Amino acid sequence: QVQLVESGGGSVQAGGSLRLSCVTSGYSYCLAWFRQAPGKEREGVASIETEGGMTTYTDSAKGRFTISRDNPTNTLYLEMNTLKPEDTAMYYCAASAPSFSWSGGYRPSTARFGRCDYNYWGQGTQVTVSS
């Protein structure tokens, strides 16, 4: 069963930077960061495939955000630079993992981003960017 614990959110001024972290456990095909702003739908921001390291970014994140993974510590990162007020949202770490596990039972996917369907979610970390 996959577990995800995020940290690193906070408040910054426009143009600033933040790095989000997510400690992961369990096997996954892909890891990603999603975000959801008040009154808006959840959207994928960036993802990385655990086999091969292929990354995918939403258009608004390209050139500003970098997703990476540190294998020895099982930590997923999202480095966010040149932040804008429209980046304000709750950010969620997500994993695409086998839909069935003996410990967790059946876990259907609830979102798709890039080439993966995501079925495990962290608790979220708030990012607020002021102008």
PDB file of N, CA and C in Angstrom, residues 12-82:
ATOM      1  N   VAL A  12       4.535  33.033  -0.140  1.00  0.00           N
ATOM      2  CA  VAL A  12       5.641  33.776  -0.735  1.00  0.00           C
ATOM      3  C   VAL A  12       5.075  34.897  -1.584  1.00  0.00           C
ATOM      4  N   GLN A  13       5.910  35.846  -1.897  1.00  0.00           N
ATOM      5  CA  GLN A  13       5.515  36.903  -2.819  1.00  0.00           C
ATOM      6  C   GLN A  13       5.754  36.455  -4.249  1.00  0.00           C
ATOM      7  N   ALA A  14       5.037  37.088  -5.162  1.00  0.00           N
ATOM      8  CA  ALA A  14       5.207  36.776  -6.577  1.00  0.00           C
ATOM      9  C   ALA A  14       6.669  36.920  -6.971  1.00  0.00           C
ATOM     10  N   GLY A  15       7.123  35.963  -7.766  1.00  0.00           N
ATOM     11  CA  GLY A  15       8.513  35.940  -8.177  1.00  0.00           C
ATOM     12  C   GLY A  15       9.394  35.080  -7.282  1.00  0.00           C
ATOM     13  N   GLY A  16       8.850  34.658  -6.147  1.00  0.00           N
ATOM     14  CA  GLY A  16       9.617  33.860  -5.213  1.00  0.00           C
ATOM     15  C   GLY A  16       9.627  32.386  -5.578  1.00  0.00           C
ATOM     16  N   SER A  17      10.237  31.596  -4.690  1.00  0.00           N
ATOM     17  CA  SER A  17      10.394  30.164  -4.929  1.00  0.00           C
ATOM     18  C   SER A  17       9.975  29.368  -3.710  1.00  0.00           C
ATOM     19  N   LEU A  18       9.547  28.139  -3.966  1.00  0.00           N
ATOM     20  CA  LEU A  18       9.243  27.167  -2.919  1.00  0.00           C
ATOM     21  C   LEU A  18       9.623  25.792  -3.421  1.00  0.00           C
ATOM     22  N   ARG A  19       9.957  24.917  -2.485  1.00  0.00           N
ATOM     23  CA  ARG A  19      10.184  23.522  -2.838  1.00  0.00           C
ATOM     24  C   ARG A  19       9.270  22.648  -1.995  1.00  0.00           C
ATOM     25  N   LEU A  20       8.456  21.877  -2.668  1.00  0.00           N
ATOM     26  CA  LEU A  20       7.580  20.921  -2.007  1.00  0.00           C
ATOM     27  C   LEU A  20       8.258  19.560  -1.958  1.00  0.00           C
ATOM     28  N   SER A  21       8.006  18.850  -0.869  1.00  0.00           N
ATOM     29  CA  SER A  21       8.559  17.505  -0.703  1.00  0.00           C
ATOM     30  C   SER A  21       7.434  16.531  -0.403  1.00  0.00           C
ATOM     31  N   CYS A  22       7.642  15.308  -0.811  1.00  0.00           N
ATOM     32  CA  CYS A  22       6.669  14.250  -0.536  1.00  0.00           C
ATOM     33  C   CYS A  22       7.430  12.955  -0.282  1.00  0.00           C
ATOM     34  N   VAL A  23       7.355  12.473   0.946  1.00  0.00           N
ATOM     35  CA  VAL A  23       7.982  11.198   1.273  1.00  0.00           C
ATOM     36  C   VAL A  23       7.021  10.082   0.888  1.00  0.00           C
ATOM     37  N   THR A  24       7.511   9.151   0.098  1.00  0.00           N
ATOM     38  CA  THR A  24       6.653   8.096  -0.434  1.00  0.00           C
ATOM     39  C   THR A  24       7.053   6.744   0.118  1.00  0.00           C
ATOM     40  N   SER A  25       6.110   5.825   0.125  1.00  0.00           N
ATOM     41  CA  SER A  25       6.410   4.437   0.471  1.00  0.00           C
ATOM     42  C   SER A  25       5.557   3.554  -0.404  1.00  0.00           C
ATOM     43  N   GLY A  26       6.048   2.370  -0.702  1.00  0.00           N
ATOM     44  CA  GLY A  26       5.309   1.468  -1.566  1.00  0.00           C
ATOM     45  C   GLY A  26       5.659   1.682  -3.030  1.00  0.00           C
ATOM     46  N   TYR A  27       5.323   0.680  -3.839  1.00  0.00           N
ATOM     47  CA  TYR A  27       5.655   0.728  -5.263  1.00  0.00           C
ATOM     48  C   TYR A  27       4.646   1.563  -6.041  1.00  0.00           C
ATOM     49  N   SER A  28       5.145   2.360  -6.990  1.00  0.00           N
ATOM     50  CA  SER A  28       4.263   3.118  -7.870  1.00  0.00           C
ATOM     51  C   SER A  28       4.846   3.167  -9.268  1.00  0.00           C
ATOM     52  N   TYR A  29       3.985   3.304 -10.253  1.00  0.00           N
ATOM     53  CA  TYR A  29       4.413   3.445 -11.636  1.00  0.00           C
ATOM     54  C   TYR A  29       4.846   4.875 -11.930  1.00  0.00           C
ATOM     55  N   CYS A  30       4.069   5.819 -11.370  1.00  0.00           N
ATOM     56  CA  CYS A  30       4.308   7.242 -11.595  1.00  0.00           C
ATOM     57  C   CYS A  30       4.043   7.991 -10.299  1.00  0.00           C
ATOM     58  N   LEU A  31       4.674   9.137 -10.162  1.00  0.00           N
ATOM     59  CA  LEU A  31       4.416  10.058  -9.067  1.00  0.00           C
ATOM     60  C   LEU A  31       4.139  11.423  -9.662  1.00  0.00           C
ATOM     61  N   ALA A  32       3.285  12.191  -9.002  1.00  0.00           N
ATOM     62  CA  ALA A  32       2.910  13.473  -9.588  1.00  0.00           C
ATOM     63  C   ALA A  32       2.537  14.477  -8.512  1.00  0.00           C
ATOM     64  N   TRP A  33       2.496  15.717  -8.940  1.00  0.00           N
ATOM     65  CA  TRP A  33       1.948  16.804  -8.134  1.00  0.00           C
ATOM     66  C   TRP A  33       0.708  17.331  -8.850  1.00  0.00           C
ATOM     67  N   PHE A  34      -0.378  17.420  -8.096  1.00  0.00           N
ATOM     68  CA  PHE A  34      -1.613  18.046  -8.547  1.00  0.00           C
ATOM     69  C   PHE A  34      -1.850  19.279  -7.686  1.00  0.00           C
ATOM     70  N   ARG A  35      -2.733  20.144  -8.145  1.00  0.00           N
ATOM     71  CA  ARG A  35      -3.128  21.285  -7.320  1.00  0.00           C
ATOM     72  C   ARG A  35      -4.606  21.581  -7.538  1.00  0.00           C
ATOM     73  N   GLN A  36      -5.187  22.192  -6.521  1.00  0.00           N
ATOM     74  CA  GLN A  36      -6.581  22.592  -6.614  1.00  0.00           C
ATOM     75  C   GLN A  36      -6.758  23.934  -5.929  1.00  0.00           C
ATOM     76  N   ALA A  37      -7.175  24.916  -6.706  1.00  0.00           N
ATOM     77  CA  ALA A  37      -7.456  26.243  -6.179  1.00  0.00           C
ATOM     78  C   ALA A  37      -8.933  26.320  -5.807  1.00  0.00           C
ATOM     79  N   PRO A  38      -9.294  27.212  -4.901  1.00  0.00           N
ATOM     80  CA  PRO A  38     -10.707  27.335  -4.512  1.00  0.00           C
ATOM     81  C   PRO A  38     -11.594  27.593  -5.721  1.00  0.00           C
ATOM     82  N   GLY A  39     -12.653  26.820  -5.833  1.00  0.00           N
ATOM     83  CA  GLY A  39     -13.598  27.001  -6.920  1.00  0.00           C
ATOM     84  C   GLY A  39     -13.158  26.448  -8.256  1.00  0.00           C
ATOM     85  N   LYS A  40     -12.010  25.784  -8.281  1.00  0.00           N
ATOM     86  CA  LYS A  40     -11.500  25.232  -9.541  1.00  0.00           C
ATOM     87  C   LYS A  40     -11.320  23.726  -9.421  1.00  0.00           C
ATOM     88  N   GLU A  41     -11.236  23.105 -10.591  1.00  0.00           N
ATOM     89  CA  GLU A  41     -11.017  21.664 -10.594  1.00  0.00           C
ATOM     90  C   GLU A  41      -9.554  21.354 -10.300  1.00  0.00           C
ATOM     91  N   ARG A  42      -9.340  20.175  -9.776  1.00  0.00           N
ATOM     92  CA  ARG A  42      -7.972  19.698  -9.556  1.00  0.00           C
ATOM     93  C   ARG A  42      -7.280  19.527 -10.905  1.00  0.00           C
ATOM     94  N   GLU A  43      -6.017  19.919 -10.973  1.00  0.00           N
ATOM     95  CA  GLU A  43      -5.267  19.784 -12.210  1.00  0.00           C
ATOM     96  C   GLU A  43      -3.892  19.196 -11.938  1.00  0.00           C
ATOM     97  N   GLY A  44      -3.419  18.424 -12.893  1.00  0.00           N
ATOM     98  CA  GLY A  44      -2.059  17.909 -12.809  1.00  0.00           C
ATOM     99  C   GLY A  44      -1.068  19.005 -13.107  1.00  0.00           C
ATOM    100  N   VAL A  45       0.023  19.027 -12.356  1.00  0.00           N
ATOM    101  CA  VAL A  45       1.053  20.041 -12.532  1.00  0.00           C
ATOM    102  C   VAL A  45       2.309  19.435 -13.148  1.00  0.00           C
ATOM    103  N   ALA A  46       2.768  18.338 -12.584  1.00  0.00           N
ATOM    104  CA  ALA A  46       3.988  17.689 -13.066  1.00  0.00           C
ATOM    105  C   ALA A  46       3.980  16.237 -12.627  1.00  0.00           C
ATOM    106  N   SER A  47       4.591  15.383 -13.428  1.00  0.00           N
ATOM    107  CA  SER A  47       4.667  13.965 -13.077  1.00  0.00           C
ATOM    108  C   SER A  47       6.007  13.399 -13.503  1.00  0.00           C
ATOM    109  N   ILE A  48       6.358  12.263 -12.886  1.00  0.00           N
ATOM    110  CA  ILE A  48       7.587  11.570 -13.227  1.00  0.00           C
ATOM    111  C   ILE A  48       7.325  10.081 -13.183  1.00  0.00           C
ATOM    112  N   GLU A  49       7.787   9.367 -14.197  1.00  0.00           N
ATOM    113  CA  GLU A  49       7.621   7.924 -14.222  1.00  0.00           C
ATOM    114  C   GLU A  49       8.781   7.299 -13.448  1.00  0.00           C
ATOM    115  N   THR A  50       8.449   6.345 -12.570  1.00  0.00           N
ATOM    116  CA  THR A  50       9.478   5.790 -11.698  1.00  0.00           C
ATOM    117  C   THR A  50      10.453   4.890 -12.460  1.00  0.00           C
ATOM    118  N   GLU A  51      10.008   4.312 -13.557  1.00  0.00           N
ATOM    119  CA  GLU A  51      10.896   3.528 -14.426  1.00  0.00           C
ATOM    120  C   GLU A  51      11.257   4.386 -15.628  1.00  0.00           C
ATOM    121  N   GLY A  52      12.454   4.886 -15.661  1.00  0.00           N
ATOM    122  CA  GLY A  52      12.870   5.691 -16.804  1.00  0.00           C
ATOM    123  C   GLY A  52      12.958   7.182 -16.533  1.00  0.00           C
ATOM    124  N   GLY A  53      12.159   7.668 -15.588  1.00  0.00           N
ATOM    125  CA  GLY A  53      12.258   9.072 -15.198  1.00  0.00           C
ATOM    126  C   GLY A  53      11.626  10.076 -16.138  1.00  0.00           C
ATOM    127  N   MET A  54      10.797   9.623 -17.064  1.00  0.00           N
ATOM    128  CA  MET A  54      10.150  10.570 -17.985  1.00  0.00           C
ATOM    129  C   MET A  54       9.280  11.542 -17.203  1.00  0.00           C
ATOM    130  N   THR A  55       9.378  12.821 -17.526  1.00  0.00           N
ATOM    131  CA  THR A  55       8.603  13.845 -16.836  1.00  0.00           C
ATOM    132  C   THR A  55       7.585  14.487 -17.778  1.00  0.00           C
ATOM    133  N   THR A  56       6.515  14.959 -17.182  1.00  0.00           N
ATOM    134  CA  THR A  56       5.462  15.660 -17.903  1.00  0.00           C
ATOM    135  C   THR A  56       5.070  16.885 -17.093  1.00  0.00           C
ATOM    136  N   TYR A  57       4.825  18.000 -17.788  1.00  0.00           N
ATOM    137  CA  TYR A  57       4.434  19.229 -17.112  1.00  0.00           C
ATOM    138  C   TYR A  57       3.211  19.819 -17.793  1.00  0.00           C
ATOM    139  N   THR A  58       2.361  20.451 -16.975  1.00  0.00           N
ATOM    140  CA  THR A  58       1.302  21.232 -17.575  1.00  0.00           C
ATOM    141  C   THR A  58       1.928  22.497 -18.174  1.00  0.00           C
ATOM    142  N   ASP A  59       1.264  23.096 -19.136  1.00  0.00           N
ATOM    143  CA  ASP A  59       1.862  24.217 -19.844  1.00  0.00           C
ATOM    144  C   ASP A  59       2.267  25.361 -18.911  1.00  0.00           C
ATOM    145  N   SER A  60       1.444  25.636 -17.905  1.00  0.00           N
ATOM    146  CA  SER A  60       1.732  26.769 -17.023  1.00  0.00           C
ATOM    147  C   SER A  60       2.944  26.524 -16.130  1.00  0.00           C
ATOM    148  N   ALA A  61       3.356  25.272 -15.995  1.00  0.00           N
ATOM    149  CA  ALA A  61       4.493  24.932 -15.147  1.00  0.00           C
ATOM    150  C   ALA A  61       5.809  24.820 -15.920  1.00  0.00           C
ATOM    151  N   LYS A  62       5.721  24.669 -17.208  1.00  0.00           N
ATOM    152  CA  LYS A  62       6.928  24.480 -18.017  1.00  0.00           C
ATOM    153  C   LYS A  62       7.856  25.692 -17.901  1.00  0.00           C
ATOM    154  N   GLY A  63       9.115  25.401 -17.634  1.00  0.00           N
ATOM    155  CA  GLY A  63      10.103  26.465 -17.511  1.00  0.00           C
ATOM    156  C   GLY A  63      10.194  27.094 -16.142  1.00  0.00           C
ATOM    157  N   ARG A  64       9.219  26.820 -15.284  1.00  0.00           N
ATOM    158  CA  ARG A  64       9.231  27.383 -13.930  1.00  0.00           C
ATOM    159  C   ARG A  64       9.331  26.322 -12.843  1.00  0.00           C
ATOM    160  N   PHE A  65       8.708  25.175 -13.063  1.00  0.00           N
ATOM    161  CA  PHE A  65       8.674  24.106 -12.065  1.00  0.00           C
ATOM    162  C   PHE A  65       9.535  22.937 -12.522  1.00  0.00           C
ATOM    163  N   THR A  66      10.118  22.244 -11.547  1.00  0.00           N
ATOM    164  CA  THR A  66      10.898  21.046 -11.850  1.00  0.00           C
ATOM    165  C   THR A  66      10.511  19.944 -10.871  1.00  0.00           C
ATOM    166  N   ILE A  67      10.118  18.811 -11.413  1.00  0.00           N
ATOM    167  CA  ILE A  67       9.815  17.647 -10.581  1.00  0.00           C
ATOM    168  C   ILE A  67      11.029  16.731 -10.576  1.00  0.00           C
ATOM    169  N   SER A  68      11.325  16.175  -9.406  1.00  0.00           N
ATOM    170  CA  SER A  68      12.458  15.262  -9.303  1.00  0.00           C
ATOM    171  C   SER A  68      12.190  14.266  -8.197  1.00  0.00           C
ATOM    172  N   ARG A  69      13.014  13.229  -8.187  1.00  0.00           N
ATOM    173  CA  ARG A  69      12.833  12.180  -7.194  1.00  0.00           C
ATOM    174  C   ARG A  69      14.197  11.755  -6.676  1.00  0.00           C
ATOM    175  N   ASP A  70      14.302  11.639  -5.364  1.00  0.00           N
ATOM    176  CA  ASP A  70      15.513  11.137  -4.737  1.00  0.00           C
ATOM    177  C   ASP A  70      15.249   9.706  -4.305  1.00  0.00           C
ATOM    178  N   ASN A  71      15.801   8.759  -5.039  1.00  0.00           N
ATOM    179  CA  ASN A  71      15.499   7.349  -4.768  1.00  0.00           C
ATOM    180  C   ASN A  71      15.953   6.855  -3.401  1.00  0.00           C
ATOM    181  N   PRO A  72      17.159   7.190  -2.929  1.00  0.00           N
ATOM    182  CA  PRO A  72      17.583   6.666  -1.611  1.00  0.00           C
ATOM    183  C   PRO A  72      16.653   7.068  -0.469  1.00  0.00           C
ATOM    184  N   THR A  73      16.046   8.237  -0.553  1.00  0.00           N
ATOM    185  CA  THR A  73      15.168   8.685   0.537  1.00  0.00           C
ATOM    186  C   THR A  73      13.691   8.561   0.176  1.00  0.00           C
ATOM    187  N   ASN A  74      13.396   8.044  -1.029  1.00  0.00           N
ATOM    188  CA  ASN A  74      12.004   7.915  -1.490  1.00  0.00           C
ATOM    189  C   ASN A  74      11.246   9.230  -1.366  1.00  0.00           C
ATOM    190  N   THR A  75      11.881  10.301  -1.771  1.00  0.00           N
ATOM    191  CA  THR A  75      11.274  11.615  -1.672  1.00  0.00           C
ATOM    192  C   THR A  75      11.052  12.217  -3.051  1.00  0.00           C
ATOM    193  N   LEU A  76       9.859  12.699  -3.266  1.00  0.00           N
ATOM    194  CA  LEU A  76       9.494  13.401  -4.490  1.00  0.00           C
ATOM    195  C   LEU A  76       9.539  14.899  -4.209  1.00  0.00           C
ATOM    196  N   TYR A  77      10.077  15.659  -5.148  1.00  0.00           N
ATOM    197  CA  TYR A  77      10.187  17.100  -4.984  1.00  0.00           C
ATOM    198  C   TYR A  77       9.476  17.845  -6.114  1.00  0.00           C
ATOM    199  N   LEU A  78       9.043  19.054  -5.795  1.00  0.00           N
ATOM    200  CA  LEU A  78       8.591  19.986  -6.824  1.00  0.00           C
ATOM    201  C   LEU A  78       9.236  21.323  -6.508  1.00  0.00           C
ATOM    202  N   GLU A  79      10.205  21.690  -7.324  1.00  0.00           N
ATOM    203  CA  GLU A  79      10.864  22.977  -7.193  1.00  0.00           C
ATOM    204  C   GLU A  79      10.069  23.980  -8.012  1.00  0.00           C
ATOM    205  N   MET A  80       9.594  25.024  -7.349  1.00  0.00           N
ATOM    206  CA  MET A  80       8.751  26.009  -8.019  1.00  0.00           C
ATOM    207  C   MET A  80       9.440  27.368  -7.968  1.00  0.00           C
ATOM    208  N   ASN A  81       9.712  27.920  -9.138  1.00  0.00           N
ATOM    209  CA  ASN A  81      10.356  29.218  -9.249  1.00  0.00           C
ATOM    210  C   ASN A  81       9.449  30.204  -9.970  1.00  0.00           C
ATOM    211  N   THR A  82       9.789  31.473  -9.845  1.00  0.00           N
ATOM    212  CA  THR A  82       9.014  32.547 -10.486  1.00  0.00           C
ATOM    213  C   THR A  82       7.515  32.349 -10.228  1.00  0.00           C
TER     214      THR A  82
END
